[in-house]
Short mmCIF file of C-alpha atoms in Angstrom, two decimals:
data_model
loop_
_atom_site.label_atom_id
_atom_site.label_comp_id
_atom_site.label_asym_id
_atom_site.label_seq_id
_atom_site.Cartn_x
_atom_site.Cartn_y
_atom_site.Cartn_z
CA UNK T 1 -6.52 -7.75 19.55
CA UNK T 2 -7.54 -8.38 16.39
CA UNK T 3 -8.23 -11.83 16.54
CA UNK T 4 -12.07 -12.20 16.29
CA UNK T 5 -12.05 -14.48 12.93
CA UNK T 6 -15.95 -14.01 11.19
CA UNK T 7 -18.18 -16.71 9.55
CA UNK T 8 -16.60 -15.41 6.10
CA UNK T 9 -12.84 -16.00 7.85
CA UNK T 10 -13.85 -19.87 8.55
CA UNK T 11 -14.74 -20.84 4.77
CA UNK T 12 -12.64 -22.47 2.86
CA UNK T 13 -10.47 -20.65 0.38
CA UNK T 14 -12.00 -20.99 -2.85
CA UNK T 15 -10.24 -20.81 -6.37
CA UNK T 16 -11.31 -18.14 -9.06
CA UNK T 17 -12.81 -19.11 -12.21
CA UNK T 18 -10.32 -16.89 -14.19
CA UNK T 19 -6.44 -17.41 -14.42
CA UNK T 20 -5.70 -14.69 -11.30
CA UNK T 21 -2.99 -13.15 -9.11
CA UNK T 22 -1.99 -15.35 -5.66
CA UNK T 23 -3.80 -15.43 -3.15
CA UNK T 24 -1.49 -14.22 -1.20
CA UNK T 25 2.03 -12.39 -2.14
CA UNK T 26 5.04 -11.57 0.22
CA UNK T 27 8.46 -9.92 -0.04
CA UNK T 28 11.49 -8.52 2.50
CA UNK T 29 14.25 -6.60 1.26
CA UNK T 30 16.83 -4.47 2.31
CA UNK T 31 18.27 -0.85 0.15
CA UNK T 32 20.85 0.95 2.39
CA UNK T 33 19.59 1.75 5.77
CA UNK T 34 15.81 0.77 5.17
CA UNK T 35 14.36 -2.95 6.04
CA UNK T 36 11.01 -3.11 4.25
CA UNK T 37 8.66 -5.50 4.50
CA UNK T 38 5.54 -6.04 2.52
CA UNK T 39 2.67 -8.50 2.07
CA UNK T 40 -1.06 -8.92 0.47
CA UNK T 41 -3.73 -11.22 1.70
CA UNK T 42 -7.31 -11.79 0.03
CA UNK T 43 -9.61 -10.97 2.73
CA UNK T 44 -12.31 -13.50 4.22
CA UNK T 45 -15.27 -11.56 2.28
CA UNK T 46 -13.62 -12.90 -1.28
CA UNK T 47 -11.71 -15.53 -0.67
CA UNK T 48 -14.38 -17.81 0.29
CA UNK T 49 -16.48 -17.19 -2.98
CA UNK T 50 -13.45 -17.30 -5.42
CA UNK T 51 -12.73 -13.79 -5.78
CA UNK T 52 -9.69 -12.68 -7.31
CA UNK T 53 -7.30 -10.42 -4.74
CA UNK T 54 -7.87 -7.19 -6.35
CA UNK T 55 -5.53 -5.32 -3.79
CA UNK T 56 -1.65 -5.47 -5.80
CA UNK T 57 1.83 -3.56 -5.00
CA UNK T 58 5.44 -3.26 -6.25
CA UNK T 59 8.89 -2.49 -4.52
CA UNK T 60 11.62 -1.60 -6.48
CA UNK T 61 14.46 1.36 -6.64
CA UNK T 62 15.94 3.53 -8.95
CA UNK T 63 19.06 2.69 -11.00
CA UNK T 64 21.58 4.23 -8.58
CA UNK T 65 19.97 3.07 -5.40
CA UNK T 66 19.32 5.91 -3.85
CA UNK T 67 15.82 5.18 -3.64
CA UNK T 68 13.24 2.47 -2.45
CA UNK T 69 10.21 3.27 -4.58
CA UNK T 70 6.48 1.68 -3.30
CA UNK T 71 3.65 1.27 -4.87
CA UNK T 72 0.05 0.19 -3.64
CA UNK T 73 -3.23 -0.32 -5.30
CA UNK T 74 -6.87 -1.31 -4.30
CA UNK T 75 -8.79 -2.44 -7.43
CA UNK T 76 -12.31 -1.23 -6.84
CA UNK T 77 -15.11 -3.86 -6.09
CA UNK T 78 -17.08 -3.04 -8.72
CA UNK T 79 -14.99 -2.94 -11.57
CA UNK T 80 -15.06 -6.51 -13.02
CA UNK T 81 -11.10 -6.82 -13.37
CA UNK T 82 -10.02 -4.82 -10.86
CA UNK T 83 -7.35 -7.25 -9.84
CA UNK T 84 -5.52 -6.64 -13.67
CA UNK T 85 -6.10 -3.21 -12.97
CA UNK T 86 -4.41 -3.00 -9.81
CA UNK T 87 -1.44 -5.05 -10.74
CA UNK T 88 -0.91 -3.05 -13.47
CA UNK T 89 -1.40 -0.17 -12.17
CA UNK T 90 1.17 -0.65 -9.23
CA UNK T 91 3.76 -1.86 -11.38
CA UNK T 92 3.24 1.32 -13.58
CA UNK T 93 4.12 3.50 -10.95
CA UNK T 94 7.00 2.38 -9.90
CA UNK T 95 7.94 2.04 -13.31
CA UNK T 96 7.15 5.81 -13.99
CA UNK T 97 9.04 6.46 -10.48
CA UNK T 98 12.25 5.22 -11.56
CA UNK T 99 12.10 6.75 -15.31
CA UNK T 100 11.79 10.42 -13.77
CA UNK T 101 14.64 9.58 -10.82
CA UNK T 102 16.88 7.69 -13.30
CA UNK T 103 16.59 11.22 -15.47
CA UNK T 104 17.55 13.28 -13.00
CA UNK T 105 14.34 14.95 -11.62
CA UNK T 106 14.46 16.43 -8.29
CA UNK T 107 12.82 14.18 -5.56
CA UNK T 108 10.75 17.73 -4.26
CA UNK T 109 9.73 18.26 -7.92
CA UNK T 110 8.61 14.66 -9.08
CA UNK T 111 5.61 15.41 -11.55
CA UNK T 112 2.79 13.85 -9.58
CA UNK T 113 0.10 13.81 -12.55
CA UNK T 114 2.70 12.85 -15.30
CA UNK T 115 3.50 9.30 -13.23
CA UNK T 116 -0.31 8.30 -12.67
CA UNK T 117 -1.15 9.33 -16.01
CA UNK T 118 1.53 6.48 -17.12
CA UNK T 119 -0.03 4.56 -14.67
CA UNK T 120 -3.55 5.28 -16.34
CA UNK T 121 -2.04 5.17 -19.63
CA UNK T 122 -0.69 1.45 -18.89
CA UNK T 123 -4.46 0.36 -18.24
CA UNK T 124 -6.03 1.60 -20.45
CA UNK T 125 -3.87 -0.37 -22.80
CA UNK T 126 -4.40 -3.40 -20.99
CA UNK T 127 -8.01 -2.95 -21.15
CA UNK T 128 -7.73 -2.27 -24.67
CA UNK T 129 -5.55 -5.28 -25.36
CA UNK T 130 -8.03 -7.61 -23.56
CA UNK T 131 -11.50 -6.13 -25.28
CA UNK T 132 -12.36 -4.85 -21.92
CA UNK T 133 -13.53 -1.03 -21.30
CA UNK T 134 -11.76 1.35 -18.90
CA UNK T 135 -14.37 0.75 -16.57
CA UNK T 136 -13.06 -3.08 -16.18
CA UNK T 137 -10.09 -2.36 -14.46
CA UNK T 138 -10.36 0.57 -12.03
CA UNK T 139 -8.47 1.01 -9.07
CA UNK T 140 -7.36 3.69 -6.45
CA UNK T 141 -2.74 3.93 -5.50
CA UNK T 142 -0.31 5.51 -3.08
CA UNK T 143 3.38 5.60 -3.86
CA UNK T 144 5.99 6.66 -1.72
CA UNK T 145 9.62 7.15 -2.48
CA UNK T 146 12.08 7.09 0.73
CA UNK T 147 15.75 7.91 0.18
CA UNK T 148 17.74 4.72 1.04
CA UNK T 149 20.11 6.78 3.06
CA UNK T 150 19.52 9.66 5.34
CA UNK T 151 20.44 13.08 5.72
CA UNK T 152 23.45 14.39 8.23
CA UNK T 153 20.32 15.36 10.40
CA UNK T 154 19.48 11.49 10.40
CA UNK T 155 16.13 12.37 8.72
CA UNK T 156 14.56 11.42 5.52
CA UNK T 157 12.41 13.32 2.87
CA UNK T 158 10.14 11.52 1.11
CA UNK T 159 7.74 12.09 -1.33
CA UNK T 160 4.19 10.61 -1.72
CA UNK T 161 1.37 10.68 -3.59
CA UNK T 162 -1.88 9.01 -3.67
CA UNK T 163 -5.42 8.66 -5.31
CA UNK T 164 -8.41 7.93 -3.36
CA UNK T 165 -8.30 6.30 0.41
CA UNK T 166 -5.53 4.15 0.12
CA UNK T 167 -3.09 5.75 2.44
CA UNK T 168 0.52 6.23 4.20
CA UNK T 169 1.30 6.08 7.74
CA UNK T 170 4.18 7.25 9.92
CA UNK T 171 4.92 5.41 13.46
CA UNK T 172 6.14 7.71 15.70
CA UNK T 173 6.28 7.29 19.51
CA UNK T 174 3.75 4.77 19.20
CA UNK T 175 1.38 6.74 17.37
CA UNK T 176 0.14 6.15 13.60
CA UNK T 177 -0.14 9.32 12.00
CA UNK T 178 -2.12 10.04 8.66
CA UNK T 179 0.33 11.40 5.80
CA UNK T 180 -1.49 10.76 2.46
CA UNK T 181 -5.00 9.22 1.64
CA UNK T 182 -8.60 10.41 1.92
CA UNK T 183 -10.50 10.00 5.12
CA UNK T 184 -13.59 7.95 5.05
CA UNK T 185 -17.22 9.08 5.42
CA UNK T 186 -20.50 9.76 4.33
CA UNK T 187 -23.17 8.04 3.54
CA UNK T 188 -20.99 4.74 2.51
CA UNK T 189 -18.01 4.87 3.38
CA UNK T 190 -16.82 2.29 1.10
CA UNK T 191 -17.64 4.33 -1.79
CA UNK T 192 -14.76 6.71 -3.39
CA UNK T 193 -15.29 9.55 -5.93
CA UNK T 194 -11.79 9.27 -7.51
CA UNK T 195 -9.75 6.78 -9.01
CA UNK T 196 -7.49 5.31 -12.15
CA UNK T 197 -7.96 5.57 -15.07
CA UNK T 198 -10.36 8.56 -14.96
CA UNK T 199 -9.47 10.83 -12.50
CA UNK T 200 -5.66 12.20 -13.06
CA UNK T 201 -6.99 15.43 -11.45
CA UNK T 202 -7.18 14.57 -8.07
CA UNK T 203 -3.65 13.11 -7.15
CA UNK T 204 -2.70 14.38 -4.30
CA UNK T 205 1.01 14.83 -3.05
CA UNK T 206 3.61 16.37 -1.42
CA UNK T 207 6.86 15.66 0.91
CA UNK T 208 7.19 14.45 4.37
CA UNK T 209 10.00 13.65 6.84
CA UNK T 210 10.53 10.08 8.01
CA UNK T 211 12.90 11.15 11.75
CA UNK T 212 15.33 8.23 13.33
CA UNK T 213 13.36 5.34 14.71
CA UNK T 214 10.18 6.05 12.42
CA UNK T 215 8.13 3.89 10.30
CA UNK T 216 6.36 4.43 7.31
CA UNK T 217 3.38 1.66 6.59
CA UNK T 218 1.80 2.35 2.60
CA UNK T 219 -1.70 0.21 3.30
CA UNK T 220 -4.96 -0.41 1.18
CA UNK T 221 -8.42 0.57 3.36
CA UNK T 222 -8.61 -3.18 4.41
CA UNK T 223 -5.66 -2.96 7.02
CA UNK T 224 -5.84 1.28 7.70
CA UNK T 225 -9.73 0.47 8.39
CA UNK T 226 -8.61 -1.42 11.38
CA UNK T 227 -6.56 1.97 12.72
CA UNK T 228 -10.33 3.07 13.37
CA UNK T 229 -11.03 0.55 15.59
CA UNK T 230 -9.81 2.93 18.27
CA UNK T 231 -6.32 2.90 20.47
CA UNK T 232 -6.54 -0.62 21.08
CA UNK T 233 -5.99 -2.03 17.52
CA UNK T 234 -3.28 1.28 16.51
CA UNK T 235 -1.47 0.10 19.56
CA UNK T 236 -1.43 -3.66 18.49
CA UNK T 237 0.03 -2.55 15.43
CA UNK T 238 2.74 -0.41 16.77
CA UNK T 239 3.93 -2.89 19.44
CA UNK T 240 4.18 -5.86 16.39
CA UNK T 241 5.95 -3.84 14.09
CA UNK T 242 7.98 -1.60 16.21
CA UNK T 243 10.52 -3.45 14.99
CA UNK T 244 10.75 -5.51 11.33
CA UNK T 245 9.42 -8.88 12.06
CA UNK T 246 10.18 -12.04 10.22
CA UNK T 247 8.29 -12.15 7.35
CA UNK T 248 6.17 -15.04 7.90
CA UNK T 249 4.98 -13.40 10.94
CA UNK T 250 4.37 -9.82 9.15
CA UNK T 251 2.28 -12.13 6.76
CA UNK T 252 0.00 -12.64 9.57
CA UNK T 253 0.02 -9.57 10.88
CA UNK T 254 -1.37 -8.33 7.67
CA UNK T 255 -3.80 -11.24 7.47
CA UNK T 256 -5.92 -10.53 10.54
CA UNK T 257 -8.94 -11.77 11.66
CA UNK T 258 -11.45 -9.24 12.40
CA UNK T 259 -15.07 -9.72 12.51
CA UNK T 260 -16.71 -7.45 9.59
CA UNK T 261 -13.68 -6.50 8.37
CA UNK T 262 -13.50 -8.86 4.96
CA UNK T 263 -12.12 -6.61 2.17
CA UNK T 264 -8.37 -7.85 0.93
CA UNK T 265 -5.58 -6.33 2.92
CA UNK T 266 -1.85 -4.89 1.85
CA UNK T 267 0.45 -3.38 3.31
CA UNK T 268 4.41 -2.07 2.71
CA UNK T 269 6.06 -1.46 5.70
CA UNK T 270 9.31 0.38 5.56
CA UNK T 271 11.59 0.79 8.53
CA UNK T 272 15.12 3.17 8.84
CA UNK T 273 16.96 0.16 10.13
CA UNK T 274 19.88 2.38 10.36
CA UNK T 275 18.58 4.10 13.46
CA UNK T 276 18.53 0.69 15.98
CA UNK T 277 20.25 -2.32 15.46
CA UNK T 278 17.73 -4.50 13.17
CA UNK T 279 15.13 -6.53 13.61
CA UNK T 280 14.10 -10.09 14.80
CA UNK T 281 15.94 -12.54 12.86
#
């Protein structure tokens, strides 16, 4: 299952014109009882004509610990430095995160609009700073913040929030469910209504539970696009990261090969490690 590499996923991997961000970017980490894992791949659709990966995220945690804090970002196709916008973008968030945890603010009554406006505020001065317009840089983002330790129920709150279709998932009983993004439809699909640095009126948010033995995935469109693809690809998913995987081989996983799927593709995945006895090593 996916596996079906595309004309696009054959060429060779061509270098931007511009100074840019990797090609590809990887981390693992551990905070308490979470294993996280997260990586970003251009896709086949950009890489092969020396397109910048425009998709960008951050990990990080507040100043005590208690919290891993995530941060993912699509920078929109259209916008001519989407990748900047991303990347700055992401790292805003978390950023903003940790400022409102590290001064005591509730995890239930984190101000949703006051950390993307930071976010917003952050590219707009790098936009600014570059002679570039707002326009340049636009991007869609999901954060999620997962205590790093869970309750005496064994359960997590978490709180998310999110712009636009990229999106949060929660593996449970080998089932992806939908916490946090905008379905796709329409017309085009592709095309979204809302995003950063414009819209700060159309974050959505809230809390959800993460139970014993759950996983959250944060994800750009270019890996939750292949949930879509019907039982089959959720359930290829599930069975490779049941578990956390080494992270050469969650690299992979996140670098598919799907025909006509060619945008870039991210995702954090974010295990409670404390429930089972680890992962693959």
């Amino acid at each position: 299952m996916l596996q079906k590499p595309s004309r696009a996923g054959r060429a060779p991997w061509r270098l931007p014109q511009l100074p840019s961000p990797t090609a590809i970017a990887a981390d693992e980490a551990v905070l308490g009882g979470l294993e996280v894992r997260a990586a970003s791949v251009v896709g086949p659709g950009h890489r092969g004509r020396g397109v910048a990966r425009q998709d960008a995220y951050r990990i990080g945690q507040d100043s005590a610990g208690r919290y891993l804090l995530v941060a993912v970002a699509d920078g929109m196709s259209d916008s001519k430095h989407s990748d900047v916008g991303a990347n700055v973008a992401a790292a805003a968030l978390v950023s903003a995160l940790r400022e409102a945890l590290d001064r005591g603010v509730e995890l239930e009554r984190l101000p949703a609009r006051e950390i993307f406006l930071a976010a917003a505020g952050q590219m707009y001065g790098a936009a600014e700073q570059r002679g570039w317009t707002a326009d340049d840089v636009r991007a869609v983002a999901v954060v999620a913040v997962v205590p790093a330790l869970p309750d005496s129920r064994g359960r997590r709150r978490c709180w998310l929030g999110a712009v636009a279709d990229v999106s949060a998932w929660r593996l449970s009983h080998d089932r992806w469910e939908q916490l946090i993004g905008e379905e796709k439809g329409g017309f085009d699909a592709s095309t979204v209504e809302h995003f950063l640095p414009h819209d700060l009126d159309h974050v959505d948010y809230g809390v959800t539970e993460l139970g014993p033995g759950e996983v959250l995935a944060v994800t750009t469109d270019g890996v939750s696009d292949a949930f879509a693809l019907g039982p089959g690809a959720q359930r290829w998913f599930a069975e490779r990261w049941r578990r956390p995987p080494r992270i050469g081989s969650f690299l992979l996983d996140v670098g598919f090969e799907q025909a006509q799927m060619q945008d870039d593709r991210t995702a954090v995945v974010v295990w409670c490690a404390d429930a089972h006895e680890g992962g693959e090593r």
